[in-house]
PDB file of C-alpha atoms and ligand atoms in Angstrom:
ATOM      1  CA  MET A 295      22.327  18.526  -9.223  1.00  0.00           C
ATOM      2  CA  LYS A 296      24.728  16.311  -7.274  1.00  0.00           C
ATOM      3  CA  PHE A 297      22.851  13.872  -5.030  1.00  0.00           C
ATOM      4  CA  ASP A 298      25.031  13.547  -1.976  1.00  0.00           C
ATOM      5  CA  ARG A 299      22.848  11.926   0.667  1.00  0.00           C
ATOM      6  CA  LYS A 300      24.182   8.894   2.508  1.00  0.00           C
ATOM      7  CA  ASP A 301      20.717   7.533   3.351  1.00  0.00           C
ATOM      8  CA  ILE A 302      17.029   7.775   2.410  1.00  0.00           C
ATOM      9  CA  LEU A 303      15.203   7.810   5.729  1.00  0.00           C
ATOM     10  CA  GLY A 304      12.090   9.846   5.022  1.00  0.00           C
ATOM     11  CA  ILE A 305      10.406  12.256   2.641  1.00  0.00           C
ATOM     12  CA  LYS A 306      10.315  14.900   5.376  1.00  0.00           C
ATOM     13  CA  ASP A 307      14.110  15.316   5.023  1.00  0.00           C
ATOM     14  CA  LEU A 308      14.160  15.584   1.214  1.00  0.00           C
ATOM     15  CA  SER A 309      14.148  18.879  -0.693  1.00  0.00           C
ATOM     16  CA  VAL A 310      12.011  19.491  -3.776  1.00  0.00           C
ATOM     17  CA  ASP A 311      15.198  19.381  -5.884  1.00  0.00           C
ATOM     18  CA  GLU A 312      16.166  16.009  -4.412  1.00  0.00           C
ATOM     19  CA  ILE A 313      12.694  14.583  -5.052  1.00  0.00           C
ATOM     20  CA  ASN A 314      12.869  15.842  -8.638  1.00  0.00           C
ATOM     21  CA  VAL A 315      16.300  14.235  -9.154  1.00  0.00           C
ATOM     22  CA  ILE A 316      15.001  10.897  -7.833  1.00  0.00           C
ATOM     23  CA  LEU A 317      11.878  11.018 -10.023  1.00  0.00           C
ATOM     24  CA  GLU A 318      13.846  12.026 -13.138  1.00  0.00           C
ATOM     25  CA  THR A 319      16.398   9.273 -12.522  1.00  0.00           C
ATOM     26  CA  ALA A 320      13.580   6.743 -12.027  1.00  0.00           C
ATOM     27  CA  GLU A 321      11.980   7.853 -15.306  1.00  0.00           C
ATOM     28  CA  SER A 322      15.269   7.209 -17.081  1.00  0.00           C
ATOM     29  CA  PHE A 323      15.349   3.665 -15.637  1.00  0.00           C
ATOM     30  CA  LEU A 324      11.756   2.732 -16.581  1.00  0.00           C
ATOM     31  CA  GLU A 325      12.726   1.568 -20.031  1.00  0.00           C
ATOM     32  CA  ILE A 326      15.194  -1.075 -18.765  1.00  0.00           C
ATOM     33  CA  SER A 327      12.302  -3.134 -17.364  1.00  0.00           C
ATOM     34  CA  THR A 328      10.688  -3.293 -20.830  1.00  0.00           C
ATOM     35  CA  ARG A 329      13.765  -4.753 -22.576  1.00  0.00           C
ATOM     36  CA  GLU A 330      14.061  -8.388 -23.524  1.00  0.00           C
ATOM     37  CA  ILE A 331      17.283  -8.555 -21.487  1.00  0.00           C
ATOM     38  CA  LYS A 332      16.307  -6.573 -18.389  1.00  0.00           C
ATOM     39  CA  LYS A 333      19.799  -5.956 -17.080  1.00  0.00           C
ATOM     40  CA  VAL A 334      22.446  -3.239 -17.230  1.00  0.00           C
ATOM     41  CA  PRO A 335      25.912  -3.414 -15.638  1.00  0.00           C
ATOM     42  CA  THR A 336      25.576  -0.142 -13.687  1.00  0.00           C
ATOM     43  CA  LEU A 337      25.905  -1.594 -10.155  1.00  0.00           C
ATOM     44  CA  ARG A 338      28.129  -4.566 -10.965  1.00  0.00           C
ATOM     45  CA  GLY A 339      30.242  -5.348  -7.893  1.00  0.00           C
ATOM     46  CA  LYS A 340      27.822  -3.645  -5.471  1.00  0.00           C
ATOM     47  CA  THR A 341      26.022  -5.580  -2.736  1.00  0.00           C
ATOM     48  CA  ILE A 342      22.512  -4.751  -1.503  1.00  0.00           C
ATOM     49  CA  ILE A 343      21.063  -6.331   1.660  1.00  0.00           C
ATOM     50  CA  ASN A 344      17.281  -6.320   2.093  1.00  0.00           C
ATOM     51  CA  LEU A 345      16.699  -6.666   5.839  1.00  0.00           C
ATOM     52  CA  PHE A 346      12.980  -7.150   6.466  1.00  0.00           C
ATOM     53  CA  PHE A 347      11.593  -7.439  10.001  1.00  0.00           C
ATOM     54  CA  GLU A 348       7.997  -7.174   8.703  1.00  0.00           C
ATOM     55  CA  ALA A 349       6.120  -8.922   5.923  1.00  0.00           C
ATOM     56  CA  SER A 350       6.310  -7.469   2.417  1.00  0.00           C
ATOM     57  CA  THR A 351       5.461  -8.493  -1.109  1.00  0.00           C
ATOM     58  CA  ARG A 352       5.900  -5.345  -3.227  1.00  0.00           C
ATOM     59  CA  THR A 353       8.697  -3.477  -1.480  1.00  0.00           C
ATOM     60  CA  ARG A 354      11.030  -6.394  -0.870  1.00  0.00           C
ATOM     61  CA  THR A 355      10.520  -7.947  -4.296  1.00  0.00           C
ATOM     62  CA  SER A 356      10.944  -4.669  -6.135  1.00  0.00           C
ATOM     63  CA  PHE A 357      14.145  -3.811  -4.252  1.00  0.00           C
ATOM     64  CA  GLU A 358      15.489  -7.237  -5.165  1.00  0.00           C
ATOM     65  CA  ILE A 359      14.463  -6.853  -8.811  1.00  0.00           C
ATOM     66  CA  ALA A 360      15.821  -3.292  -8.887  1.00  0.00           C
ATOM     67  CA  GLY A 361      19.209  -4.439  -7.621  1.00  0.00           C
ATOM     68  CA  LYS A 362      19.335  -7.389 -10.018  1.00  0.00           C
ATOM     69  CA  ARG A 363      18.364  -5.265 -13.043  1.00  0.00           C
ATOM     70  CA  LEU A 364      21.343  -3.039 -12.211  1.00  0.00           C
ATOM     71  CA  SER A 365      23.591  -6.137 -11.814  1.00  0.00           C
ATOM     72  CA  ALA A 366      24.125  -5.714  -8.062  1.00  0.00           C
ATOM     73  CA  ASP A 367      24.270  -8.755  -5.801  1.00  0.00           C
ATOM     74  CA  THR A 368      21.113  -8.709  -3.693  1.00  0.00           C
ATOM     75  CA  ILE A 369      20.650 -10.667  -0.471  1.00  0.00           C
ATOM     76  CA  ASN A 370      17.320 -10.966   1.350  1.00  0.00           C
ATOM     77  CA  ILE A 371      17.159 -11.470   5.097  1.00  0.00           C
ATOM     78  CA  SER A 372      13.866 -11.814   6.936  1.00  0.00           C
ATOM     79  CA  ALA A 373      13.759 -11.641  10.711  1.00  0.00           C
ATOM     80  CA  SER A 374      12.002 -15.012  10.990  1.00  0.00           C
ATOM     81  CA  THR A 375      14.940 -16.841   9.375  1.00  0.00           C
ATOM     82  CA  SER A 376      17.748 -14.771  10.909  1.00  0.00           C
ATOM     83  CA  SER A 377      19.488 -14.882  14.292  1.00  0.00           C
ATOM     84  CA  VAL A 378      16.987 -12.300  15.510  1.00  0.00           C
ATOM     85  CA  VAL A 379      14.862 -15.308  16.553  1.00  0.00           C
ATOM     86  CA  LYS A 380      17.790 -16.362  18.801  1.00  0.00           C
ATOM     87  CA  GLY A 381      17.718 -12.998  20.534  1.00  0.00           C
ATOM     88  CA  GLU A 382      20.244 -10.971  18.512  1.00  0.00           C
ATOM     89  CA  THR A 383      19.508  -7.250  18.686  1.00  0.00           C
ATOM     90  CA  LEU A 384      18.949  -4.939  15.733  1.00  0.00           C
ATOM     91  CA  ILE A 385      22.200  -3.151  16.541  1.00  0.00           C
ATOM     92  CA  ASP A 386      24.234  -6.375  16.631  1.00  0.00           C
ATOM     93  CA  THR A 387      22.536  -7.562  13.439  1.00  0.00           C
ATOM     94  CA  ALA A 388      23.468  -4.303  11.717  1.00  0.00           C
ATOM     95  CA  ARG A 389      27.081  -4.369  12.930  1.00  0.00           C
ATOM     96  CA  ASN A 390      27.504  -7.960  11.705  1.00  0.00           C
ATOM     97  CA  LEU A 391      26.064  -7.084   8.307  1.00  0.00           C
ATOM     98  CA  GLU A 392      28.334  -4.020   8.159  1.00  0.00           C
ATOM     99  CA  ALA A 393      31.343  -6.285   8.733  1.00  0.00           C
ATOM    100  CA  MET A 394      30.514  -8.077   5.456  1.00  0.00           C
ATOM    101  CA  ASN A 395      30.906  -4.796   3.527  1.00  0.00           C
ATOM    102  CA  PRO A 396      27.632  -4.418   1.650  1.00  0.00           C
ATOM    103  CA  ASP A 397      27.028  -1.081  -0.095  1.00  0.00           C
ATOM    104  CA  VAL A 398      23.354  -0.525   0.771  1.00  0.00           C
ATOM    105  CA  ILE A 399      21.126  -1.892   3.544  1.00  0.00           C
ATOM    106  CA  VAL A 400      17.376  -1.654   2.925  1.00  0.00           C
ATOM    107  CA  ILE A 401      15.446  -2.058   6.171  1.00  0.00           C
ATOM    108  CA  ARG A 402      11.786  -2.507   7.097  1.00  0.00           C
ATOM    109  CA  HIS A 403      11.023  -2.575  10.806  1.00  0.00           C
ATOM    110  CA  SER A 404       7.962  -2.266  13.023  1.00  0.00           C
ATOM    111  CA  ALA A 405       9.713   0.327  15.206  1.00  0.00           C
ATOM    112  CA  ALA A 406       9.591   3.932  14.046  1.00  0.00           C
ATOM    113  CA  GLY A 407      13.155   5.236  13.836  1.00  0.00           C
ATOM    114  CA  ALA A 408      14.891   1.867  13.355  1.00  0.00           C
ATOM    115  CA  PRO A 409      16.418   2.913   9.968  1.00  0.00           C
ATOM    116  CA  HIS A 410      17.539   6.230  11.503  1.00  0.00           C
ATOM    117  CA  LEU A 411      19.331   4.345  14.293  1.00  0.00           C
ATOM    118  CA  LEU A 412      21.088   2.112  11.762  1.00  0.00           C
ATOM    119  CA  ALA A 413      22.115   5.134   9.703  1.00  0.00           C
ATOM    120  CA  THR A 414      24.021   6.521  12.691  1.00  0.00           C
ATOM    121  CA  LEU A 415      25.692   3.164  13.430  1.00  0.00           C
ATOM    122  CA  VAL A 416      26.911   1.831  10.100  1.00  0.00           C
ATOM    123  CA  LYS A 417      28.837   3.349   7.233  1.00  0.00           C
ATOM    124  CA  GLN A 418      26.624   1.825   4.539  1.00  0.00           C
ATOM    125  CA  ALA A 419      23.748   3.671   2.844  1.00  0.00           C
ATOM    126  CA  ILE A 420      20.461   2.928   4.621  1.00  0.00           C
ATOM    127  CA  ILE A 421      17.104   2.978   2.826  1.00  0.00           C
ATOM    128  CA  ASN A 422      13.933   3.047   4.906  1.00  0.00           C
ATOM    129  CA  ALA A 423      11.516   0.490   3.440  1.00  0.00           C
ATOM    130  CA  GLY A 424       8.898   1.357   6.086  1.00  0.00           C
ATOM    131  CA  ASP A 425       9.381   2.031   9.806  1.00  0.00           C
ATOM    132  CA  GLY A 426       6.334   1.440  11.980  1.00  0.00           C
ATOM    133  CA  ALA A 427       3.679   4.080  11.433  1.00  0.00           C
ATOM    134  CA  HIS A 428       6.341   6.697  10.691  1.00  0.00           C
ATOM    135  CA  GLU A 429       7.452   6.848   7.026  1.00  0.00           C
ATOM    136  CA  HIS A 430       7.567   4.775   3.832  1.00  0.00           C
ATOM    137  CA  PRO A 431       9.554   7.121   1.590  1.00  0.00           C
ATOM    138  CA  THR A 432      10.010   4.820  -1.399  1.00  0.00           C
ATOM    139  CA  GLN A 433       6.230   4.244  -1.552  1.00  0.00           C
ATOM    140  CA  ALA A 434       5.568   8.000  -1.630  1.00  0.00           C
ATOM    141  CA  LEU A 435       8.182   8.453  -4.363  1.00  0.00           C
ATOM    142  CA  LEU A 436       6.595   5.768  -6.554  1.00  0.00           C
ATOM    143  CA  ASP A 437       3.173   7.276  -5.848  1.00  0.00           C
ATOM    144  CA  MET A 438       4.385  10.724  -6.919  1.00  0.00           C
ATOM    145  CA  MET A 439       5.975   9.230 -10.028  1.00  0.00           C
ATOM    146  CA  THR A 440       2.682   7.499 -10.929  1.00  0.00           C
ATOM    147  CA  ILE A 441       0.612  10.656 -10.398  1.00  0.00           C
ATOM    148  CA  LYS A 442       3.076  12.706 -12.433  1.00  0.00           C
ATOM    149  CA  GLU A 443       2.910  10.230 -15.298  1.00  0.00           C
ATOM    150  CA  LYS A 444      -0.904  10.067 -15.289  1.00  0.00           C
ATOM    151  CA  LYS A 445      -1.608  13.764 -14.673  1.00  0.00           C
ATOM    152  CA  GLY A 446       1.513  15.405 -16.128  1.00  0.00           C
ATOM    153  CA  LYS A 447       2.138  17.345 -12.900  1.00  0.00           C
ATOM    154  CA  LEU A 448       1.833  17.292  -9.122  1.00  0.00           C
ATOM    155  CA  ALA A 449       1.375  20.982  -8.329  1.00  0.00           C
ATOM    156  CA  GLY A 450      -2.230  22.114  -8.110  1.00  0.00           C
ATOM    157  CA  LEU A 451      -3.772  18.641  -7.952  1.00  0.00           C
ATOM    158  CA  LYS A 452      -6.248  17.685  -5.241  1.00  0.00           C
ATOM    159  CA  VAL A 453      -5.215  14.385  -3.680  1.00  0.00           C
ATOM    160  CA  ALA A 454      -7.618  12.698  -1.226  1.00  0.00           C
ATOM    161  CA  ILE A 455      -6.107  10.072   1.084  1.00  0.00           C
ATOM    162  CA  VAL A 456      -8.746   7.920   2.768  1.00  0.00           C
ATOM    163  CA  GLY A 457      -8.558   5.330   5.539  1.00  0.00           C
ATOM    164  CA  ASP A 458      -6.450   4.575   8.577  1.00  0.00           C
ATOM    165  CA  ILE A 459      -4.311   7.720   8.442  1.00  0.00           C
ATOM    166  CA  ALA A 460      -3.124   7.462  12.055  1.00  0.00           C
ATOM    167  CA  HIS A 461      -1.313   4.161  11.551  1.00  0.00           C
ATOM    168  CA  SER A 462      -0.207   4.732   7.961  1.00  0.00           C
ATOM    169  CA  ARG A 463       3.426   5.430   7.098  1.00  0.00           C
ATOM    170  CA  VAL A 464       2.293   5.681   3.469  1.00  0.00           C
ATOM    171  CA  ALA A 465      -0.080   8.541   4.335  1.00  0.00           C
ATOM    172  CA  ARG A 466       2.604  10.384   6.314  1.00  0.00           C
ATOM    173  CA  SER A 467       5.237  10.157   3.566  1.00  0.00           C
ATOM    174  CA  ASN A 468       2.727  11.145   0.893  1.00  0.00           C
ATOM    175  CA  ILE A 469       1.501  14.122   2.919  1.00  0.00           C
ATOM    176  CA  TYR A 470       5.101  15.391   3.240  1.00  0.00           C
ATOM    177  CA  GLY A 471       5.943  14.718  -0.403  1.00  0.00           C
ATOM    178  CA  LEU A 472       2.775  15.896  -2.114  1.00  0.00           C
ATOM    179  CA  ALA A 473       2.606  19.083  -0.033  1.00  0.00           C
ATOM    180  CA  LYS A 474       6.269  19.881  -0.884  1.00  0.00           C
ATOM    181  CA  MET A 475       5.495  19.368  -4.571  1.00  0.00           C
ATOM    182  CA  GLY A 476       2.537  21.782  -4.456  1.00  0.00           C
ATOM    183  CA  ALA A 477      -0.450  19.419  -4.358  1.00  0.00           C
ATOM    184  CA  GLU A 478      -3.462  19.987  -2.100  1.00  0.00           C
ATOM    185  CA  VAL A 479      -3.814  16.994   0.246  1.00  0.00           C
ATOM    186  CA  VAL A 480      -7.104  16.221   2.008  1.00  0.00           C
ATOM    187  CA  LEU A 481      -7.705  13.289   4.329  1.00  0.00           C
ATOM    188  CA  ALA A 482     -10.718  11.257   5.375  1.00  0.00           C
ATOM    189  CA  GLY A 483     -11.223   8.534   7.918  1.00  0.00           C
ATOM    190  CA  PRO A 484     -13.051   7.740  11.141  1.00  0.00           C
ATOM    191  CA  ALA A 485     -12.129  10.234  13.878  1.00  0.00           C
ATOM    192  CA  THR A 486     -10.295   7.407  15.684  1.00  0.00           C
ATOM    193  CA  MET A 487      -8.051   6.940  12.628  1.00  0.00           C
ATOM    194  CA  LEU A 488      -7.158  10.628  12.162  1.00  0.00           C
ATOM    195  CA  PRO A 489      -4.167  11.828  14.230  1.00  0.00           C
ATOM    196  CA  ARG A 490      -5.186  14.678  16.528  1.00  0.00           C
ATOM    197  CA  ASP A 491      -2.502  17.061  15.248  1.00  0.00           C
ATOM    198  CA  ILE A 492      -2.876  16.172  11.564  1.00  0.00           C
ATOM    199  CA  GLU A 493      -4.019  19.633  10.397  1.00  0.00           C
ATOM    200  CA  GLN A 494      -0.674  21.021  11.644  1.00  0.00           C
ATOM    201  CA  MET A 495       0.833  19.202   8.643  1.00  0.00           C
ATOM    202  CA  GLY A 496      -1.047  21.655   6.388  1.00  0.00           C
ATOM    203  CA  VAL A 497      -3.830  19.289   5.310  1.00  0.00           C
ATOM    204  CA  LYS A 498      -7.608  19.356   5.726  1.00  0.00           C
ATOM    205  CA  SER A 499      -9.278  16.342   7.265  1.00  0.00           C
ATOM    206  CA  TYR A 500     -12.835  15.049   7.124  1.00  0.00           C
ATOM    207  CA  THR A 501     -14.678  12.198   8.759  1.00  0.00           C
ATOM    208  CA  LYS A 502     -16.827  11.655   5.641  1.00  0.00           C
ATOM    209  CA  LEU A 503     -15.196  10.046   2.606  1.00  0.00           C
ATOM    210  CA  GLU A 504     -17.601  11.958   0.331  1.00  0.00           C
ATOM    211  CA  ASP A 505     -16.370  15.353   1.599  1.00  0.00           C
ATOM    212  CA  ALA A 506     -12.734  14.490   0.895  1.00  0.00           C
ATOM    213  CA  ILE A 507     -13.069  12.935  -2.556  1.00  0.00           C
ATOM    214  CA  CYS A 508     -15.338  15.671  -3.957  1.00  0.00           C
ATOM    215  CA  ASP A 509     -13.586  17.032  -7.115  1.00  0.00           C
ATOM    216  CA  ALA A 510     -10.397  15.104  -6.305  1.00  0.00           C
ATOM    217  CA  ASP A 511      -7.897  14.430  -9.106  1.00  0.00           C
ATOM    218  CA  VAL A 512      -6.422  11.512  -7.177  1.00  0.00           C
ATOM    219  CA  VAL A 513      -8.098   9.230  -4.634  1.00  0.00           C
ATOM    220  CA  MET A 514      -5.651   7.165  -2.579  1.00  0.00           C
ATOM    221  CA  MET A 515      -7.258   4.433  -0.498  1.00  0.00           C
ATOM    222  CA  LEU A 516      -5.480   2.850   2.489  1.00  0.00           C
ATOM    223  CA  ARG A 517      -6.059  -0.403   4.287  1.00  0.00           C
ATOM    224  CA  ILE A 518      -6.793  -0.581   7.996  1.00  0.00           C
ATOM    225  CA  GLN A 519      -3.476  -1.358   9.729  1.00  0.00           C
ATOM    226  CA  LEU A 520      -4.846  -3.881  12.221  1.00  0.00           C
ATOM    227  CA  GLU A 521      -1.289  -4.929  13.127  1.00  0.00           C
ATOM    228  CA  ARG A 522      -0.568  -1.427  14.530  1.00  0.00           C
ATOM    229  CA  GLN A 523      -3.817  -0.928  16.460  1.00  0.00           C
ATOM    230  CA  LYS A 524      -3.612  -1.640  20.168  1.00  0.00           C
ATOM    231  CA  GLN A 525      -7.400  -1.777  20.549  1.00  0.00           C
ATOM    232  CA  ASN A 526     -10.463  -1.957  18.329  1.00  0.00           C
ATOM    233  CA  ILE A 527     -11.003   1.574  17.019  1.00  0.00           C
ATOM    234  CA  PHE A 528     -14.006   0.823  14.826  1.00  0.00           C
ATOM    235  CA  PRO A 529     -17.067  -1.377  15.437  1.00  0.00           C
ATOM    236  CA  SER A 530     -16.673  -3.866  12.562  1.00  0.00           C
ATOM    237  CA  LEU A 531     -15.239  -4.221   9.054  1.00  0.00           C
ATOM    238  CA  ARG A 532     -18.815  -4.255   7.753  1.00  0.00           C
ATOM    239  CA  GLU A 533     -19.598  -0.893   9.326  1.00  0.00           C
ATOM    240  CA  TYR A 534     -16.251   0.537   8.189  1.00  0.00           C
ATOM    241  CA  SER A 535     -16.909  -0.485   4.597  1.00  0.00           C
ATOM    242  CA  GLN A 536     -20.387   1.060   4.670  1.00  0.00           C
ATOM    243  CA  HIS A 537     -18.784   4.477   5.301  1.00  0.00           C
ATOM    244  CA  TYR A 538     -15.285   4.270   3.813  1.00  0.00           C
ATOM    245  CA  CYS A 539     -15.341   1.844   0.890  1.00  0.00           C
ATOM    246  CA  LEU A 540     -14.649   3.472  -2.473  1.00  0.00           C
ATOM    247  CA  ASN A 541     -17.252   2.162  -4.920  1.00  0.00           C
ATOM    248  CA  THR A 542     -18.852   2.857  -8.296  1.00  0.00           C
ATOM    249  CA  ARG A 543     -21.342   5.240  -6.659  1.00  0.00           C
ATOM    250  CA  ASN A 544     -19.151   7.526  -4.557  1.00  0.00           C
ATOM    251  CA  ILE A 545     -16.230   7.682  -7.052  1.00  0.00           C
ATOM    252  CA  LYS A 546     -18.546   9.847  -9.204  1.00  0.00           C
ATOM    253  CA  LEU A 547     -17.973  12.665  -6.686  1.00  0.00           C
ATOM    254  CA  ALA A 548     -14.333  12.844  -7.781  1.00  0.00           C
ATOM    255  CA  ARG A 549     -13.327  14.492 -11.052  1.00  0.00           C
ATOM    256  CA  PRO A 550     -14.398  12.457 -14.097  1.00  0.00           C
ATOM    257  CA  ASP A 551     -10.734  11.818 -14.965  1.00  0.00           C
ATOM    258  CA  ALA A 552      -9.728  10.956 -11.382  1.00  0.00           C
ATOM    259  CA  ILE A 553      -7.249   8.161 -10.784  1.00  0.00           C
ATOM    260  CA  VAL A 554      -7.549   5.672  -7.922  1.00  0.00           C
ATOM    261  CA  MET A 555      -4.441   4.522  -6.060  1.00  0.00           C
ATOM    262  CA  HIS A 556      -3.697   2.024  -3.303  1.00  0.00           C
ATOM    263  CA  PRO A 557      -0.265   1.061  -1.939  1.00  0.00           C
ATOM    264  CA  GLY A 558      -1.379  -2.533  -1.396  1.00  0.00           C
ATOM    265  CA  PRO A 559      -2.112  -4.994  -0.055  1.00  0.00           C
ATOM    266  CA  ILE A 560      -5.777  -4.247  -0.801  1.00  0.00           C
ATOM    267  CA  ASN A 561      -8.679  -5.622   1.199  1.00  0.00           C
ATOM    268  CA  ARG A 562     -11.336  -6.031  -1.459  1.00  0.00           C
ATOM    269  CA  GLY A 563     -14.757  -4.930  -0.314  1.00  0.00           C
ATOM    270  CA  VAL A 564     -13.403  -3.220   2.815  1.00  0.00           C
ATOM    271  CA  GLU A 565     -11.708   0.012   1.664  1.00  0.00           C
ATOM    272  CA  ILE A 566     -12.122  -0.488  -2.093  1.00  0.00           C
ATOM    273  CA  SER A 567     -14.701  -2.386  -4.116  1.00  0.00           C
ATOM    274  CA  PRO A 568     -13.363  -4.889  -6.673  1.00  0.00           C
ATOM    275  CA  ASP A 569     -15.273  -2.946  -9.384  1.00  0.00           C
ATOM    276  CA  ILE A 570     -13.051   0.069  -8.760  1.00  0.00           C
ATOM    277  CA  ALA A 571      -9.799  -1.758  -7.962  1.00  0.00           C
ATOM    278  CA  ASP A 572      -9.991  -3.591 -11.294  1.00  0.00           C
ATOM    279  CA  ASP A 573     -11.428  -0.790 -13.444  1.00  0.00           C
ATOM    280  CA  PRO A 574      -8.746   0.460 -15.851  1.00  0.00           C
ATOM    281  CA  ALA A 575     -10.700   3.718 -16.250  1.00  0.00           C
ATOM    282  CA  TYR A 576      -9.782   4.598 -12.651  1.00  0.00           C
ATOM    283  CA  SER A 577      -7.303   2.184 -11.111  1.00  0.00           C
ATOM    284  CA  VAL A 578      -3.539   2.765 -11.415  1.00  0.00           C
ATOM    285  CA  ILE A 579      -2.714   0.308  -8.628  1.00  0.00           C
ATOM    286  CA  LEU A 580      -0.524  -1.948 -10.779  1.00  0.00           C
ATOM    287  CA  ASP A 581       1.118   1.094 -12.421  1.00  0.00           C
ATOM    288  CA  GLN A 582       2.240   2.030  -8.906  1.00  0.00           C
ATOM    289  CA  VAL A 583       3.846  -1.392  -8.498  1.00  0.00           C
ATOM    290  CA  ASN A 584       5.548  -0.999 -11.882  1.00  0.00           C
ATOM    291  CA  LYS A 585       6.974   2.414 -10.917  1.00  0.00           C
ATOM    292  CA  GLY A 586       8.238   0.913  -7.649  1.00  0.00           C
ATOM    293  CA  VAL A 587      10.979  -0.978  -9.466  1.00  0.00           C
ATOM    294  CA  ALA A 588      12.190   2.157 -11.288  1.00  0.00           C
ATOM    295  CA  VAL A 589      12.157   4.294  -8.133  1.00  0.00           C
ATOM    296  CA  ARG A 590      14.146   1.697  -6.220  1.00  0.00           C
ATOM    297  CA  MET A 591      16.635   1.352  -9.096  1.00  0.00           C
ATOM    298  CA  ALA A 592      17.058   5.144  -8.985  1.00  0.00           C
ATOM    299  CA  LEU A 593      17.679   5.179  -5.238  1.00  0.00           C
ATOM    300  CA  LEU A 594      20.210   2.327  -5.344  1.00  0.00           C
ATOM    301  CA  TYR A 595      21.983   4.121  -8.199  1.00  0.00           C
ATOM    302  CA  LEU A 596      22.013   7.556  -6.541  1.00  0.00           C
ATOM    303  CA  LEU A 597      23.110   6.272  -3.121  1.00  0.00           C
ATOM    304  CA  THR A 598      26.013   4.354  -4.600  1.00  0.00           C
ATOM    305  CA  GLY A 599      27.358   7.503  -6.256  1.00  0.00           C
ATOM    306  CA  GLY A 600      25.604   7.079  -9.580  1.00  0.00           C
ATOM    307  CA  ASN A 601      25.323  10.736 -10.550  1.00  0.00           C
ATOM    308  CA  GLU A 602      28.669  11.955  -9.251  1.00  0.00           C
TER     309      GLU A 602
HETATM  310  N1   CP N 115       3.107  -1.029  -0.398  1.00  0.00           N
HETATM  311  C1   CP N 115       3.829  -1.896   0.341  1.00  0.00           C
HETATM  312  O1   CP N 115       4.668  -1.481   1.146  1.00  0.00           O
HETATM  313  O2   CP N 115       3.554  -3.209   0.097  1.00  0.00           O
HETATM  314  P1   CP N 115       4.333  -4.416   0.806  1.00  0.00           P
HETATM  315  O3   CP N 115       3.970  -4.377   2.267  1.00  0.00           O
HETATM  316  O4   CP N 115       3.837  -5.656   0.120  1.00  0.00           O
HETATM  317  O5   CP N 115       5.797  -4.194   0.615  1.00  0.00           O
END
């Protein structure tokens, strides 16, 4: 299948065939990161700009590594060291970057829809690296790739996503993606962290963690997005962890071969106990990070005309 999208803005827009092409391409790139010389000339002469208006460890680093492993020139710009601090707008920033003729602009922004705005303004490919509480498509793709590797499939699996669903772009992108790929998605979190219309997305939601993770094949834990909450929506971290921390006791409700995921950064002892986060029998958290490089290599390759 020819992949002819200009941008990757969200999982909601992608077809099952497009998701499969991205995952298959990422699988073919995995091996490059295990070589002694981790570099191929595929994107030589291409320029990737990583434009990050919010903090990031995994996404920004893995986009940079992905570009470098494909021999592209990668440039990182963070808002705090750019002319944004002098008052330049997002639109002017984008138009100035466009004038330098990069091939791909990867953007993370606190405003939902910022990547979509850029995609209409500039001719370059835009990749959404997380926009507010809206979508984080590359995270969902690496999550699906990890589940597929560990479980051999996506269709028919029960995936429980637990935590601050309302403010989580990771949850939203995974709900769209996993449902498209035939998985059953169930959610759990305090009522104040579950969007009111969430069941319209075709998922069940619970306020008890135990109800959601019962017989789950995959348990995905999320951190509380304090930076997106306008007011305190839970009494204290201590009380939250008493009800919503995944630990060695409640994980036994999931299937015996369940895997535990977390997009990071993790808050140990709040949403996940260190015993579970570090237990190789359950935790695939660092496998997710590993797959992130391959998924981002695949997207840079496909958006620059790789499979034409
Ligand atoms: N999962 C994720 O987006 O992590 P970063 O915020 O570190 O990029």
